[in-house]
Amino acid sequence: MAQRRYVFKIAPNPGQDATVIVDELKRREVGTIGLLHVDNVYGQEGQKSVADEAAKAGIKVAADEQFGQADTNMAVQVSKIVAAKPDAVVVWAVMPAAGIIVKALKDAKYPGPIYLDAGAGAELFVKGTGEAAEGTNMVFPRILATGEIDTTTPTGAAQKKWVDAYQAAYGQYSGFASFAGDALQVIVDR
């Protein structure tokens, strides 16, 4: 173990994402939420984190549904969420499931805001979800909005250089590349 003295975790924990989402729900005076999450450890940790943070904030979970990561039809779960008439819906999943859920919520004419954790945050969300992505809210580092990077600061200039180099090499920017790049930078700076 002497060779492996360090462990780096750059991506946010479920509790950190949940805190940001619930803070925004409080700011918007949301009283009830529907919660849709994938049925694996990732989704279970997200579900627990959101439910715990919501309870602390006095926000009621009106409906809580789970689905399989490989599921392609979540109409049953979505109909149960919509029937509960929550003020907002929180989706905890990676692509393509996150996109399928958002599309299903829009198809079901769910009128409220939709919040997604960082797991949905890849270029595939926007591409895979299309117009249904309009108006959704996602927790993710600012770098995902590559066109809005302020290049007048050293950090912004470095981020823009990173995004441009990544896009030149791979064609499109992946939101998860930021975490990998930060992890490498931690090691290089060591």
CSV table of C-alpha atoms in Angstrom, one decimal:
chain,number,residue,atom,x,y,z
A,1,MET,CA,0.0,0.0,0.0
A,2,ALA,CA,3.0,2.4,0.3
A,3,GLN,CA,2.7,3.0,-3.5
A,4,ARG,CA,-1.0,3.9,-3.2
A,5,ARG,CA,-1.0,6.6,-0.5
A,6,TYR,CA,-3.7,8.8,-2.0
A,7,VAL,CA,-7.3,8.4,-3.2
A,8,PHE,CA,-8.9,11.2,-5.1
A,9,LYS,CA,-12.6,11.6,-5.6
A,10,ILE,CA,-13.5,14.6,-7.7
A,11,ALA,CA,-17.1,14.1,-8.7
A,12,PRO,CA,-19.7,15.3,-6.1
A,13,ASN,CA,-21.3,13.0,-3.6
A,14,PRO,CA,-25.0,12.4,-3.8
A,15,GLY,CA,-25.5,14.4,-0.6
A,16,GLN,CA,-23.8,17.4,-2.2
A,17,ASP,CA,-26.0,17.2,-5.3
A,18,ALA,CA,-29.1,16.7,-3.1
A,19,THR,CA,-28.3,19.8,-1.0
A,20,VAL,CA,-28.0,22.0,-4.1
A,21,ILE,CA,-31.3,20.7,-5.5
A,22,VAL,CA,-33.2,21.0,-2.3
A,23,ASP,CA,-31.8,24.5,-1.7
A,24,GLU,CA,-33.2,25.5,-5.1
A,25,LEU,CA,-36.5,23.8,-4.3
A,26,LYS,CA,-36.7,25.8,-1.0
A,27,ARG,CA,-35.8,29.0,-2.9
A,28,ARG,CA,-38.7,28.4,-5.2
A,29,GLU,CA,-41.0,27.5,-2.3
A,30,VAL,CA,-41.7,24.0,-3.5
A,31,GLY,CA,-43.8,22.1,-1.0
A,32,THR,CA,-44.0,18.6,-2.5
A,33,ILE,CA,-41.8,16.6,-4.9
A,34,GLY,CA,-42.0,13.5,-6.9
A,35,LEU,CA,-38.8,11.4,-6.9
A,36,LEU,CA,-37.8,9.1,-9.7
A,37,HIS,CA,-34.5,7.2,-9.3
A,38,VAL,CA,-32.6,4.3,-10.8
A,39,ASP,CA,-32.8,1.0,-8.9
A,40,ASN,CA,-29.1,0.6,-8.2
A,41,VAL,CA,-26.7,1.9,-5.5
A,42,TYR,CA,-26.3,5.2,-7.3
A,43,GLY,CA,-30.0,5.7,-7.3
A,44,GLN,CA,-30.6,4.5,-3.8
A,45,GLU,CA,-27.9,6.9,-2.4
A,46,GLY,CA,-29.5,9.7,-4.4
A,47,GLN,CA,-33.0,8.8,-3.2
A,48,LYS,CA,-31.9,8.7,0.4
A,49,SER,CA,-30.0,12.0,0.1
A,50,VAL,CA,-32.9,13.9,-1.6
A,51,ALA,CA,-35.4,12.4,0.9
A,52,ASP,CA,-33.3,13.4,3.9
A,53,GLU,CA,-32.6,16.9,2.6
A,54,ALA,CA,-36.2,17.4,1.7
A,55,ALA,CA,-37.4,16.3,5.1
A,56,LYS,CA,-35.0,18.8,6.8
A,57,ALA,CA,-36.4,21.5,4.5
A,58,GLY,CA,-40.0,20.7,5.2
A,59,ILE,CA,-40.6,19.4,1.7
A,60,LYS,CA,-42.8,16.3,1.4
A,61,VAL,CA,-42.0,13.5,-1.0
A,62,ALA,CA,-45.4,12.9,-2.5
A,63,ALA,CA,-44.4,10.0,-4.7
A,64,ASP,CA,-41.2,7.9,-4.9
A,65,GLU,CA,-40.7,5.6,-7.9
A,66,GLN,CA,-37.7,3.6,-9.1
A,67,PHE,CA,-36.8,2.1,-12.5
A,68,GLY,CA,-34.1,-0.1,-14.0
A,69,GLN,CA,-31.1,1.6,-15.8
A,70,ALA,CA,-31.8,-0.4,-18.9
A,71,ASP,CA,-35.6,0.3,-18.9
A,72,THR,CA,-36.8,2.0,-22.0
A,73,ASN,CA,-40.4,2.7,-20.9
A,74,MET,CA,-41.1,4.3,-17.6
A,75,ALA,CA,-44.7,5.3,-18.3
A,76,VAL,CA,-46.0,3.4,-15.2
A,77,GLN,CA,-43.6,5.2,-12.9
A,78,VAL,CA,-44.2,8.6,-14.5
A,79,SER,CA,-48.0,8.2,-14.3
A,80,LYS,CA,-47.8,7.5,-10.6
A,81,ILE,CA,-45.6,10.6,-10.1
A,82,VAL,CA,-47.9,12.8,-12.2
A,83,ALA,CA,-51.0,11.5,-10.4
A,84,ALA,CA,-49.5,12.6,-7.0
A,85,LYS,CA,-49.4,16.2,-8.4
A,86,PRO,CA,-46.0,17.2,-6.9
A,87,ASP,CA,-44.9,20.8,-7.2
A,88,ALA,CA,-41.6,19.6,-8.8
A,89,VAL,CA,-40.0,16.3,-9.8
A,90,VAL,CA,-36.4,15.2,-9.0
A,91,VAL,CA,-34.8,12.6,-11.4
A,92,TRP,CA,-31.8,10.7,-10.2
A,93,ALA,CA,-30.2,8.8,-13.1
A,94,VAL,CA,-27.6,8.7,-15.8
A,95,MET,CA,-28.3,8.7,-19.5
A,96,PRO,CA,-30.1,7.3,-21.3
A,97,ALA,CA,-32.6,6.7,-18.5
A,98,ALA,CA,-32.6,10.3,-17.3
A,99,GLY,CA,-33.6,11.5,-20.8
A,100,ILE,CA,-36.3,8.8,-21.2
A,101,ILE,CA,-37.8,10.0,-17.9
A,102,VAL,CA,-37.7,13.7,-18.8
A,103,LYS,CA,-39.4,12.9,-22.2
A,104,ALA,CA,-42.0,10.8,-20.5
A,105,LEU,CA,-42.8,13.6,-18.0
A,106,LYS,CA,-43.2,16.1,-20.8
A,107,ASP,CA,-45.3,13.6,-22.8
A,108,ALA,CA,-47.5,13.1,-19.7
A,109,LYS,CA,-47.9,16.9,-19.7
A,110,TYR,CA,-46.3,17.3,-16.2
A,111,PRO,CA,-46.5,21.1,-15.7
A,112,GLY,CA,-43.9,21.6,-13.0
A,113,PRO,CA,-40.2,22.0,-12.9
A,114,ILE,CA,-37.9,19.0,-13.3
A,115,TYR,CA,-34.5,18.7,-11.5
A,116,LEU,CA,-31.7,16.3,-12.4
A,117,ASP,CA,-28.6,15.3,-10.5
A,118,ALA,CA,-25.1,15.5,-12.1
A,119,GLY,CA,-25.4,11.9,-13.4
A,120,ALA,CA,-27.5,13.2,-16.3
A,121,GLY,CA,-24.9,15.8,-17.1
A,122,ALA,CA,-23.4,14.8,-20.3
A,123,GLU,CA,-23.8,16.0,-23.9
A,124,LEU,CA,-25.9,12.9,-24.4
A,125,PHE,CA,-28.6,14.4,-22.2
A,126,VAL,CA,-29.2,17.3,-24.5
A,127,LYS,CA,-28.8,15.3,-27.6
A,128,GLY,CA,-30.8,12.3,-26.4
A,129,THR,CA,-33.6,14.4,-24.8
A,130,GLY,CA,-34.0,17.1,-27.5
A,131,GLU,CA,-36.7,19.7,-27.0
A,132,ALA,CA,-37.9,17.9,-23.8
A,133,ALA,CA,-34.7,19.2,-22.1
A,134,GLU,CA,-36.0,22.7,-22.4
A,135,GLY,CA,-36.7,24.1,-18.9
A,136,THR,CA,-35.1,21.3,-16.9
A,137,ASN,CA,-32.7,22.1,-14.1
A,138,MET,CA,-29.5,20.2,-13.6
A,139,VAL,CA,-26.8,20.2,-11.0
A,140,PHE,CA,-23.4,20.2,-12.7
A,141,PRO,CA,-20.2,22.2,-12.7
A,142,ARG,CA,-20.4,25.4,-14.7
A,143,ILE,CA,-18.0,24.1,-17.3
A,144,LEU,CA,-20.8,22.1,-18.9
A,145,ALA,CA,-22.1,25.4,-20.3
A,146,THR,CA,-19.0,25.5,-22.5
A,147,GLY,CA,-20.2,28.5,-24.4
A,148,GLU,CA,-20.5,30.6,-21.3
A,149,ILE,CA,-17.0,30.2,-19.9
A,150,ASP,CA,-15.5,33.5,-18.8
A,151,THR,CA,-12.1,33.5,-20.4
A,152,THR,CA,-10.9,36.7,-18.7
A,153,THR,CA,-9.7,34.8,-15.6
A,154,PRO,CA,-6.9,32.3,-15.4
A,155,THR,CA,-9.3,29.6,-14.4
A,156,GLY,CA,-11.7,30.4,-17.2
A,157,ALA,CA,-9.0,30.5,-19.8
A,158,ALA,CA,-7.7,27.1,-18.6
A,159,GLN,CA,-11.2,25.7,-18.7
A,160,LYS,CA,-11.8,27.0,-22.2
A,161,LYS,CA,-8.4,25.6,-23.4
A,162,TRP,CA,-9.4,22.2,-21.8
A,163,VAL,CA,-12.8,22.1,-23.5
A,164,ASP,CA,-11.3,23.2,-26.9
A,165,ALA,CA,-8.6,20.5,-26.7
A,166,TYR,CA,-11.1,17.9,-25.7
A,167,GLN,CA,-13.5,18.8,-28.5
A,168,ALA,CA,-10.6,18.8,-31.0
A,169,ALA,CA,-9.6,15.3,-29.9
A,170,TYR,CA,-13.1,13.7,-29.4
A,171,GLY,CA,-15.5,15.8,-31.4
A,172,GLN,CA,-17.9,16.7,-28.6
A,173,TYR,CA,-17.4,17.7,-25.0
A,174,SER,CA,-18.5,15.2,-22.3
A,175,GLY,CA,-19.5,16.6,-18.9
A,176,PHE,CA,-17.8,13.8,-17.2
A,177,ALA,CA,-14.5,14.6,-18.8
A,178,SER,CA,-14.2,17.6,-16.4
A,179,PHE,CA,-14.0,15.2,-13.4
A,180,ALA,CA,-11.3,13.1,-15.1
A,181,GLY,CA,-9.4,16.2,-16.1
A,182,ASP,CA,-9.5,17.6,-12.6
A,183,ALA,CA,-8.3,14.2,-11.2
A,184,LEU,CA,-5.4,14.2,-13.5
A,185,GLN,CA,-4.5,17.8,-12.6
A,186,VAL,CA,-4.5,16.9,-8.9
A,187,ILE,CA,-2.0,14.2,-9.6
A,188,VAL,CA,0.1,16.4,-11.9
A,189,ASP,CA,0.1,19.2,-9.3
A,190,ARG,CA,1.2,16.8,-6.6
